[in-house]
Coordinates of C-alpha atoms in Angstrom, one line a residue:
Chain A
M17 CA 0.0 0.0 0.0
E18 CA 1.2 3.5 -0.8
N19 CA 2.4 5.6 2.1
I20 CA 0.9 9.1 2.4
I21 CA 3.2 9.9 5.4
E22 CA 6.6 8.4 6.3
V23 CA 8.2 9.3 9.6
K24 CA 11.8 8.2 10.2
H25 CA 13.7 8.5 13.5
L26 CA 11.9 11.6 14.7
T27 CA 13.2 13.1 17.9
Y28 CA 11.9 16.3 19.4
R29 CA 13.0 18.3 22.5
Y30 CA 11.0 21.3 23.9
Q31 CA 14.3 22.5 25.4
E32 CA 17.6 21.8 23.8
D33 CA 19.2 20.5 27.0
D34 CA 16.1 18.4 27.9
P35 CA 17.5 14.9 28.8
R36 CA 14.1 13.3 28.1
P37 CA 12.9 14.2 24.6
A38 CA 9.2 14.6 24.1
L39 CA 9.6 12.3 21.0
N40 CA 12.4 9.8 21.0
D41 CA 13.4 8.1 17.7
V42 CA 9.8 7.5 16.4
S43 CA 9.4 5.8 13.1
F44 CA 6.2 4.7 11.3
N45 CA 4.2 5.0 8.1
V46 CA 0.7 6.1 7.4
H47 CA -1.0 4.3 4.5
A48 CA -3.0 6.3 2.1
G49 CA -6.7 6.1 2.9
E50 CA -6.4 4.4 6.3
W51 CA -7.7 5.5 9.7
L52 CA -4.9 5.5 12.1
A53 CA -5.5 6.1 15.8
I54 CA -2.6 7.3 18.1
V55 CA -3.2 6.7 21.8
G56 CA -1.2 7.4 24.9
H57 CA -1.8 9.0 28.3
N58 CA -1.5 12.8 28.8
G59 CA 2.1 13.9 28.4
S60 CA 3.1 10.8 26.4
G61 CA 4.0 12.9 23.3
K62 CA 1.2 12.1 21.0
S63 CA 0.1 15.7 20.5
T64 CA 3.7 16.7 19.9
L65 CA 3.8 14.0 17.2
A66 CA 0.7 15.4 15.5
K67 CA 2.1 18.9 15.5
S68 CA 5.5 17.7 14.2
L69 CA 3.8 16.1 11.1
D70 CA 2.3 19.5 10.3
G71 CA 5.5 21.4 10.8
L72 CA 4.0 23.3 13.8
L73 CA 6.9 22.1 15.9
P74 CA 10.3 22.0 14.2
F75 CA 11.8 18.6 15.2
T76 CA 15.4 18.2 16.2
T77 CA 16.4 15.1 14.2
G78 CA 14.6 12.7 11.8
E79 CA 12.7 12.9 8.6
V80 CA 9.0 13.4 7.8
T81 CA 7.6 13.0 4.3
V82 CA 4.0 13.9 3.5
G83 CA 2.7 13.0 0.0
G84 CA 6.2 12.6 -1.3
I85 CA 7.4 16.0 0.0
Q86 CA 10.0 16.0 2.6
L87 CA 9.1 18.4 5.4
T88 CA 11.7 21.3 5.7
P89 CA 11.3 24.9 6.6
E90 CA 11.1 25.6 2.8
T91 CA 8.4 23.0 2.1
V92 CA 6.3 23.5 5.3
W93 CA 3.5 25.5 3.5
Q94 CA 3.3 22.8 0.8
V95 CA 3.0 20.1 3.4
R96 CA 0.3 22.1 5.3
E97 CA -1.7 22.2 2.1
K98 CA -2.0 18.4 2.4
I99 CA -2.9 18.3 6.1
G100 CA -6.0 19.6 7.9
M101 CA -6.0 19.6 11.7
I102 CA -8.8 19.9 14.2
F103 CA -8.0 20.5 17.8
Q104 CA -9.6 19.7 21.2
N105 CA -11.1 23.0 22.1
P106 CA -13.5 24.3 19.4
D107 CA -13.3 27.8 20.8
N108 CA -9.6 28.2 20.0
Q109 CA -9.8 27.8 16.3
F110 CA -12.3 30.3 14.9
V111 CA -11.3 33.5 13.1
G112 CA -14.4 34.4 11.0
A113 CA -17.3 36.6 12.2
T114 CA -19.8 34.1 10.7
V115 CA -19.7 30.4 10.0
E116 CA -19.4 31.2 6.3
D117 CA -16.5 33.6 6.8
D118 CA -14.7 31.1 8.9
V119 CA -14.9 28.3 6.4
A120 CA -13.8 30.8 3.7
F121 CA -10.7 31.8 5.7
G122 CA -8.5 28.9 4.6
L123 CA -9.4 29.5 0.9
E124 CA -8.8 33.2 1.2
N125 CA -5.3 32.4 2.4
R126 CA -4.8 30.3 -0.7
Q127 CA -5.9 33.3 -2.8
M128 CA -8.7 31.6 -4.4
P129 CA -10.9 33.8 -6.7
R130 CA -14.2 34.8 -5.0
T131 CA -16.4 33.3 -7.7
E132 CA -14.8 29.9 -7.2
M133 CA -14.7 30.3 -3.4
L134 CA -18.3 31.0 -2.7
P135 CA -19.8 27.8 -4.1
R136 CA -17.1 25.8 -2.5
V137 CA -17.8 27.3 0.9
K138 CA -21.5 26.7 0.5
D139 CA -20.9 23.1 -0.5
A140 CA -18.6 22.4 2.4
I141 CA -21.0 23.8 4.9
A142 CA -23.8 21.7 3.4
R143 CA -21.7 18.6 3.6
V144 CA -21.4 18.9 7.4
G145 CA -25.1 19.7 7.7
M146 CA -24.7 23.3 8.9
S147 CA -26.4 25.2 6.0
D148 CA -29.0 26.7 8.3
F149 CA -26.2 28.2 10.4
A150 CA -24.1 29.7 7.6
Q151 CA -24.7 33.3 8.8
R152 CA -24.5 32.6 12.5
E153 CA -21.6 33.7 14.7
P154 CA -19.4 30.7 15.6
S155 CA -19.6 31.7 19.3
S156 CA -23.4 31.1 19.4
L157 CA -23.0 27.4 18.4
S158 CA -22.7 24.4 20.6
G159 CA -19.4 22.5 20.9
G160 CA -20.5 19.8 18.5
Q161 CA -21.7 22.4 15.9
K162 CA -18.4 24.2 16.2
Q163 CA -16.4 21.1 15.4
R164 CA -18.7 20.6 12.4
V165 CA -17.8 24.1 11.2
A166 CA -14.1 23.2 11.7
L167 CA -14.7 20.1 9.6
A168 CA -16.4 22.2 6.9
G169 CA -13.2 24.3 6.8
I170 CA -11.3 21.1 6.1
V171 CA -13.7 19.9 3.4
A172 CA -13.3 23.3 1.6
I173 CA -9.5 23.0 1.5
A174 CA -9.7 19.3 0.6
P175 CA -6.5 18.1 2.1
D176 CA -5.2 14.5 1.8
V177 CA -4.9 13.9 5.5
L178 CA -7.1 14.9 8.4
I179 CA -5.6 14.9 11.9
L180 CA -8.0 15.0 14.8
D181 CA -6.1 16.0 18.0
E182 CA -8.5 14.9 20.7
A183 CA -11.2 16.7 18.6
T184 CA -14.1 14.9 20.3
S185 CA -13.0 15.0 23.9
M186 CA -14.9 18.2 24.8
L187 CA -18.2 17.1 23.2
D188 CA -21.1 15.4 24.9
P189 CA -21.8 11.8 24.0
Q190 CA -24.3 12.6 21.2
G191 CA -22.0 15.3 19.8
R192 CA -19.1 12.8 19.8
R193 CA -21.1 10.2 18.0
E194 CA -22.3 12.6 15.4
M195 CA -18.9 14.0 14.8
L196 CA -17.3 10.5 14.3
A197 CA -20.1 9.5 12.0
L198 CA -19.4 12.6 9.9
V199 CA -15.7 12.0 9.8
R200 CA -16.4 8.4 8.6
E201 CA -18.6 9.7 5.9
L202 CA -16.1 12.4 4.8
R203 CA -13.3 9.9 4.8
Q204 CA -15.2 8.0 2.1
T205 CA -16.5 10.9 0.0
Q206 CA -13.3 13.0 0.2
H207 CA -10.8 10.1 0.1
L208 CA -9.2 11.3 3.3
T209 CA -6.6 9.6 5.4
V210 CA -7.5 10.1 9.0
I211 CA -5.1 10.2 12.0
S212 CA -7.0 10.5 15.3
I213 CA -5.2 11.2 18.5
T214 CA -7.6 10.1 21.2
H215 CA -8.4 8.7 24.6
D216 CA -11.8 7.6 23.5
I217 CA -12.1 3.8 23.2
D218 CA -15.0 4.1 20.7
E219 CA -12.9 6.4 18.5
A220 CA -9.9 4.1 18.6
A221 CA -12.2 1.2 17.8
I222 CA -13.0 2.8 14.4
A223 CA -9.4 2.8 13.3
D224 CA -7.8 0.3 11.0
R225 CA -4.6 0.4 13.1
V226 CA -3.6 1.8 16.5
L227 CA -0.2 3.2 17.5
V228 CA 0.6 3.4 21.2
I229 CA 3.0 6.2 22.4
D230 CA 4.5 6.2 25.9
D231 CA 7.2 8.5 27.2
G232 CA 7.9 9.8 23.7
Q233 CA 8.4 6.3 22.2
L234 CA 6.4 4.2 19.9
I235 CA 5.8 1.1 22.0
D236 CA 3.1 -0.8 20.2
E237 CA 1.3 -1.0 16.8
A238 CA -1.6 -3.3 16.2
T239 CA -5.3 -3.6 15.2
P240 CA -7.8 -2.2 17.8
A241 CA -8.9 -5.8 18.8
T242 CA -5.3 -6.8 19.6
I243 CA -4.7 -3.6 21.6
F244 CA -8.0 -3.9 23.5
A245 CA -7.3 -7.5 24.5
Q246 CA -4.5 -6.1 26.8
G247 CA -7.1 -5.5 29.5
E248 CA -6.1 -3.5 32.6
R249 CA -2.9 -2.4 30.9
L250 CA -5.0 -0.1 28.6
V251 CA -5.4 2.4 31.5
E252 CA -1.7 2.8 31.7
L253 CA -1.7 3.4 27.9
G254 CA -4.1 6.3 28.3
L255 CA -7.2 4.5 27.1
D256 CA -10.3 3.6 29.0
L257 CA -11.1 -0.1 29.4
P258 CA -13.8 -1.3 26.9
F259 CA -16.9 -2.4 28.9
T260 CA -16.4 -6.0 27.9
E261 CA -12.9 -6.0 29.5
K262 CA -14.4 -4.5 32.7
L263 CA -17.0 -7.2 32.8
K264 CA -14.4 -9.9 32.2
A265 CA -12.3 -8.6 35.1
A266 CA -15.4 -8.7 37.3
L267 CA -16.3 -12.2 36.2
R268 CA -12.7 -13.5 36.9
Q269 CA -13.0 -12.1 40.4
R270 CA -16.0 -14.4 40.8
G271 CA -14.2 -17.5 39.5
I272 CA -15.5 -17.4 35.9
E273 CA -12.9 -17.6 33.2
P274 CA -13.9 -15.7 30.0
P275 CA -12.1 -16.1 26.7
A276 CA -8.8 -14.2 26.6
N277 CA -9.3 -12.6 23.2
Y278 CA -11.0 -9.3 22.7
Q279 CA -14.8 -9.5 22.3
S280 CA -17.1 -6.8 21.0
A281 CA -20.2 -6.2 23.1
V282 CA -22.2 -8.4 20.6
E283 CA -19.7 -11.2 20.8
M284 CA -19.6 -11.1 24.5
E285 CA -23.3 -11.2 24.7
E286 CA -23.3 -14.2 22.5
W287 CA -20.7 -16.0 24.7
L288 CA -22.7 -15.2 27.8
W289 CA -25.9 -16.5 26.3
Q290 CA -24.2 -19.7 25.1
S291 CA -22.6 -20.2 28.5
L292 CA -25.8 -19.7 30.4
S293 CA -28.1 -21.7 28.1
N294 CA -25.7 -24.5 27.2
T295 CA -26.1 -26.8 30.2
Chain B
M13 CA -32.8 18.2 54.7
A14 CA -29.7 19.5 52.9
I15 CA -30.9 20.8 49.6
S16 CA -34.5 21.5 48.5
F17 CA -36.0 23.2 45.5
E18 CA -39.7 24.2 45.8
H19 CA -41.4 25.2 42.6
V20 CA -38.2 27.0 41.3
S21 CA -38.3 28.8 38.0
Y22 CA -35.7 30.9 36.3
T23 CA -36.3 33.2 33.4
Y24 CA -33.4 35.0 31.7
Q25 CA -34.2 38.7 31.1
A26 CA -37.4 38.4 33.0
G27 CA -39.9 41.1 32.4
T28 CA -38.5 42.1 29.0
P29 CA -39.6 41.0 25.5
M30 CA -36.4 38.9 25.4
A31 CA -37.5 36.8 28.4
T32 CA -36.6 33.1 28.0
S33 CA -37.5 30.5 30.5
A34 CA -34.6 28.2 31.3
V35 CA -35.9 26.4 34.4
S36 CA -39.5 25.9 35.0
D37 CA -41.3 24.8 38.2
V38 CA -38.6 22.4 39.6
S39 CA -39.1 20.7 42.9
F40 CA -36.9 18.1 44.6
T41 CA -35.2 17.3 47.9
V42 CA -31.7 15.9 48.5
P43 CA -31.0 14.6 52.1
D44 CA -28.0 15.6 54.3
H45 CA -24.7 14.5 52.8
G46 CA -26.4 13.4 49.6
Y47 CA -24.8 12.7 46.2
L48 CA -27.0 14.0 43.4
A49 CA -26.3 13.7 39.7
I50 CA -28.0 16.0 37.2
I51 CA -28.2 14.7 33.7
G52 CA -29.9 15.9 30.5
H53 CA -29.0 17.3 27.1
T54 CA -26.8 20.4 26.4
G55 CA -29.3 23.3 26.9
S56 CA -31.7 21.4 29.1
G57 CA -31.3 23.8 32.0
K58 CA -28.7 21.9 34.1
S59 CA -26.2 24.8 34.4
T60 CA -29.0 27.3 35.2
L61 CA -30.2 25.0 37.9
I62 CA -26.9 24.6 39.7
Q63 CA -26.0 28.3 39.5
Q64 CA -28.9 28.9 41.8
L65 CA -27.4 26.8 44.5
N66 CA -25.1 29.6 45.6
A67 CA -27.4 32.4 44.2
L68 CA -25.1 33.3 41.2
L69 CA -28.6 33.3 39.7
K70 CA -31.5 34.0 42.0
P71 CA -34.7 32.1 41.2
T72 CA -37.4 34.3 39.5
A73 CA -40.0 32.2 41.4
G74 CA -40.0 29.6 44.1
E75 CA -37.7 28.9 47.0
I76 CA -34.4 27.1 47.4
T77 CA -33.1 25.8 50.8
V78 CA -29.4 24.7 51.3
D79 CA -29.0 23.6 54.9
D80 CA -29.7 26.8 57.0
F81 CA -29.8 29.1 53.9
T82 CA -33.0 30.1 52.1
I83 CA -32.8 31.7 48.6
T84 CA -35.9 33.4 47.1
P85 CA -36.3 36.0 44.4
K86 CA -36.2 38.6 47.2
T87 CA -32.9 37.4 48.8
T88 CA -30.5 40.4 49.0
N89 CA -26.9 40.2 47.9
T90 CA -25.6 41.2 51.4
A91 CA -27.0 37.9 52.7
L92 CA -25.0 35.8 50.2
K93 CA -21.4 35.8 51.5
P94 CA -21.8 33.0 54.0
L95 CA -23.8 31.0 51.5
R96 CA -21.0 31.2 49.0
R97 CA -18.6 29.8 51.5
H98 CA -21.0 27.0 52.2
V99 CA -21.5 26.0 48.6
G100 CA -18.3 25.5 46.6
M101 CA -18.7 25.7 42.8
V102 CA -16.4 24.0 40.4
F103 CA -17.2 25.2 36.9
Q104 CA -16.2 23.6 33.6
F105 CA -12.5 24.0 33.0
P106 CA -11.9 25.7 36.4
E107 CA -8.1 25.8 35.6
S108 CA -8.9 28.8 33.3
Q109 CA -9.5 30.8 36.4
L110 CA -6.1 30.4 38.0
F111 CA -4.2 33.6 38.1
E112 CA -1.7 33.8 41.0
E113 CA 2.1 33.5 40.8
T114 CA 2.4 30.3 42.8
V115 CA 0.1 27.4 43.5
R116 CA 0.0 28.2 47.2
Q117 CA -1.0 31.8 46.6
D118 CA -3.8 30.7 44.3
I119 CA -5.3 28.3 46.7
A120 CA -4.9 30.8 49.6
F121 CA -6.6 33.6 47.7
G122 CA -10.2 32.7 48.7
P123 CA -9.6 32.2 52.4
K124 CA -7.6 35.5 52.6
N125 CA -10.3 37.3 50.7
F126 CA -12.7 36.1 53.5
G127 CA -10.5 37.5 56.2
M128 CA -8.0 34.7 57.1
G129 CA -4.5 35.7 58.0
E130 CA -1.6 35.0 55.6
T131 CA 0.1 32.3 57.7
D132 CA -3.1 30.4 58.3
A133 CA -4.2 30.7 54.7
N134 CA -0.9 29.3 53.5
K135 CA -1.1 26.5 55.9
L136 CA -4.6 25.7 54.8
A137 CA -3.4 25.9 51.1
D138 CA -0.7 23.3 51.7
A139 CA -3.2 21.0 53.4
M140 CA -5.7 21.3 50.5
L141 CA -2.9 20.6 48.0
Q142 CA -2.4 17.3 49.8
T143 CA -6.1 16.6 49.7
V144 CA -6.2 16.9 46.0
G145 CA -3.2 14.5 45.6
L146 CA -0.4 16.9 44.9
D147 CA 2.7 16.9 47.2
S148 CA 4.1 20.1 48.8
S149 CA 6.8 20.4 46.1
Y150 CA 4.0 22.0 44.0
A151 CA 3.3 24.8 46.4
E152 CA 6.0 27.2 45.1
R153 CA 5.5 26.4 41.4
S154 CA 3.6 28.6 39.0
P155 CA 0.2 27.1 38.3
F156 CA 0.8 27.8 34.6
E157 CA 3.7 25.3 34.2
L158 CA 1.5 22.4 35.4
S159 CA -0.3 19.9 33.2
G160 CA -4.0 20.4 32.5
G161 CA -5.0 17.7 35.1
Q162 CA -2.7 19.2 37.8
M163 CA -4.0 22.7 37.1
R164 CA -7.6 21.4 37.6
R165 CA -6.6 19.9 40.9
V166 CA -5.2 23.2 42.0
A167 CA -8.4 25.0 41.1
I168 CA -10.4 22.4 43.0
A169 CA -8.1 22.8 46.0
G170 CA -8.9 26.6 45.9
V171 CA -12.6 25.8 46.2
L172 CA -12.0 23.2 49.0
A173 CA -10.0 25.8 50.9
M174 CA -13.2 27.7 51.5
R175 CA -14.3 24.6 53.5
P176 CA -17.6 24.2 51.7
K177 CA -20.2 21.7 53.0
V178 CA -21.8 21.4 49.5
L179 CA -19.6 20.8 46.4
V180 CA -21.2 21.6 43.0
L181 CA -19.4 20.1 40.1
D182 CA -20.1 21.0 36.4
E183 CA -18.6 18.3 34.2
P184 CA -15.5 18.2 36.3
T185 CA -13.7 15.5 34.2
A186 CA -14.3 17.0 30.8
G187 CA -11.1 17.0 28.7
L188 CA -9.1 14.7 31.1
D189 CA -7.6 11.4 30.0
P190 CA -9.3 8.2 31.4
Q191 CA -6.9 7.8 34.3
G192 CA -7.2 11.5 35.2
R193 CA -11.0 11.2 35.1
Q194 CA -11.0 8.2 37.4
E195 CA -8.7 9.9 39.9
M196 CA -10.8 13.0 39.9
M197 CA -14.0 11.0 40.5
S198 CA -12.3 9.0 43.3
L199 CA -11.3 12.3 45.0
F200 CA -14.9 13.5 45.1
E201 CA -16.1 10.1 46.3
R202 CA -13.6 10.3 49.2
L203 CA -14.6 13.9 50.1
H204 CA -18.2 12.7 50.1
R205 CA -17.5 9.6 52.2
E206 CA -14.8 10.8 54.6
Q207 CA -15.8 14.4 55.1
G208 CA -19.6 14.2 54.5
L209 CA -19.6 16.7 51.7
A210 CA -22.8 16.8 49.8
I211 CA -22.1 16.5 46.1
V212 CA -24.1 17.9 43.1
L213 CA -22.6 16.6 39.9
V214 CA -23.6 17.7 36.4
T215 CA -22.4 15.1 33.9
H216 CA -22.9 13.3 30.6
Q217 CA -21.1 10.2 31.9
M218 CA -23.8 7.7 32.7
E219 CA -21.2 5.3 34.1
D220 CA -20.2 7.9 36.7
V221 CA -23.9 8.4 37.6
V222 CA -24.5 4.7 38.3
Q223 CA -21.2 4.3 40.1
Y224 CA -21.3 7.3 42.4
A225 CA -24.7 9.0 42.6
E226 CA -27.4 8.3 45.2
Q227 CA -30.0 10.3 43.4
V228 CA -30.5 11.4 39.8
A229 CA -32.3 14.4 38.4
V230 CA -33.1 14.3 34.7
M231 CA -33.7 17.7 33.1
R232 CA -35.3 18.3 29.7
D233 CA -36.3 21.7 28.2
G234 CA -36.0 23.3 31.6
K235 CA -38.2 20.8 33.4
L236 CA -37.4 18.1 35.9
V237 CA -38.7 15.0 34.0
K238 CA -37.5 12.4 36.4
F239 CA -36.0 12.2 39.9
G240 CA -35.0 9.1 41.8
T241 CA -32.3 6.5 42.5
P242 CA -30.2 5.4 39.6
A243 CA -32.1 2.1 39.6
E244 CA -35.4 4.0 39.2
V245 CA -34.1 6.4 36.6
F246 CA -32.5 3.7 34.4
S247 CA -35.3 1.2 34.8
S248 CA -37.1 1.9 31.5
E249 CA -35.1 1.5 28.2
S250 CA -37.9 3.0 26.1
W251 CA -38.2 6.1 28.4
L252 CA -34.5 6.6 28.2
R253 CA -34.5 6.3 24.4
E254 CA -37.4 8.9 24.2
N255 CA -35.3 11.2 26.2
Q256 CA -32.2 10.5 24.2
L257 CA -30.2 9.4 27.2
D258 CA -27.7 6.6 27.1
M259 CA -28.2 3.4 29.2
P260 CA -25.2 2.5 31.3
Q261 CA -23.2 -0.2 29.4
A262 CA -23.9 -3.0 31.9
A263 CA -27.6 -2.3 31.5
Q264 CA -27.3 -2.4 27.7
V265 CA -25.8 -5.9 27.9
A266 CA -28.3 -7.0 30.5
Q267 CA -31.2 -5.6 28.4
R268 CA -30.1 -7.5 25.3
L269 CA -29.8 -10.7 27.2
A270 CA -33.3 -10.0 28.6
N271 CA -34.6 -9.6 25.1
R272 CA -33.3 -13.2 24.4
G273 CA -35.2 -14.5 27.4
L274 CA -33.0 -14.0 30.5
T275 CA -34.7 -12.5 33.5
W276 CA -33.0 -10.3 36.1
D277 CA -33.8 -9.8 39.7
S278 CA -33.2 -6.1 39.1
L279 CA -31.6 -4.5 36.1
P280 CA -27.8 -4.5 36.7
L281 CA -26.3 -1.0 36.2
T282 CA -22.6 -1.6 36.8
A283 CA -20.1 -4.3 35.7
D284 CA -20.0 -5.6 39.3
Q285 CA -23.8 -5.8 39.6
L286 CA -24.0 -7.6 36.2
A287 CA -21.2 -10.0 37.2
D288 CA -22.9 -10.8 40.5
Q289 CA -26.1 -11.8 38.8
L290 CA -24.3 -13.8 36.1
A291 CA -22.2 -15.6 38.7
A292 CA -25.3 -16.6 40.7
R293 CA -26.7 -18.4 37.7
W294 CA -23.5 -19.6 36.1
P295 CA -23.6 -23.4 35.4
R296 CA -21.3 -25.4 37.7
E297 CA -18.6 -27.3 35.9
G298 CA -19.8 -30.9 35.1
G299 CA -23.0 -30.1 37.0
A300 CA -26.5 -31.1 36.2
H301 CA -28.9 -29.1 34.1
V302 CA -29.8 -25.8 35.6

């Protein structure tokens, strides 16, 4: 599979004399079109990693290539054309007076002619289901609506890669579900590669692949099911336990031995049903 | 009777053409040292409701009692100072309100503002720092060089330094990682259990509601649509669905098994409750038919 991003031996220190780098010799590839989750507890270095990919933090040593372009101070703007980022706090990323202005901002920066820009902005806002709010002030929207507007900004620019940096962590459960459903849909229609940095077990479960960062180092890389089967260790990795793992732990305490592999809620229900009725 | 609401309503910009009703005719009672969770959608009136507990908003109708304090539409502002010490409020992202040069100064600010001497206030600050799980090495540091989770602890220590008897928490774990969330919820549980603090928790986390709360208030469109124990509130799947509320995960699994013919003594709400009931009917190895 073609790699849209290649990271080789990336090291980053916030201060030059820092003995513990925030990122320590991290190497991995991101395949074009995949959904990659990056997990790790607070302070593990995962947000530093995301910002390094976009050239927001100039790394000390290593190599980052995005869409065949090697990231350097000279190419940073070309690389940013290819990557859209959405951050945790929806309040910190608005610049426009209205939703429409805000979505147009990225295109204005790219000096797109107005006649081309207007339909594109309108279309982007429609794709995220916010047409009724096009003239509203971003500050009057709910957290979930604000993140939709941020997504519309991404759709308008049509990057190859979307990075979600804990983008759902401030939303209520419904807002989170809606946002993830929308990202899934956009990933299909816009042929996006998605990198989501998250603590949310449901968000990590959507991914094709999960990278685990701890103490600035890449310590694991596997499918969500393999990662989730690690049980109690997940908490150390900065994830919550899936409910099925909590229930398994509670059953073991009561002398019942459940299967060791990861089970989805439906699979676990089936196993419970079989065990209880199969006598 | 620790907290009671009697026919409480709150209207923003009352008496103007812009008047909007945010809370309408809400009545409930929470016993001494209770633990109440308030749930409901964004915009359902939860925040308006809790801001009346220390009279940041005074009800436009009805009466609120918090221990020995009574708040009515006529309550004057001069009567509020002791109430505001009695009811500690932790708003969303409380770390955004930190401002002092050191952690100790920030925590001591409230008590000093209420007339406590510098030495006593600093001593109290150090004790509160310990209560929220940060050791004394943090006292001299700037609050702004701490991690988000640590900053939030400092902000909570500042509220606790006022020695409140009621602690009101508005989504206190939002934005923290799972481990941080768990530690924060354990801290409140300990304050509740060991020091008898009454807790009022606004949350979207149903798992926290079933694990910690003794009573649950469900708000919808400014009205209290359900009030009871977690078992009562989460008893009806169809009612929860109508109100767009999530069932706790244990209850979801239990409900699906019930749909296949299993019967429960009472609907399990936590992993432990579910495991208890499963273990009770688990077939013994090599045993006869159940």
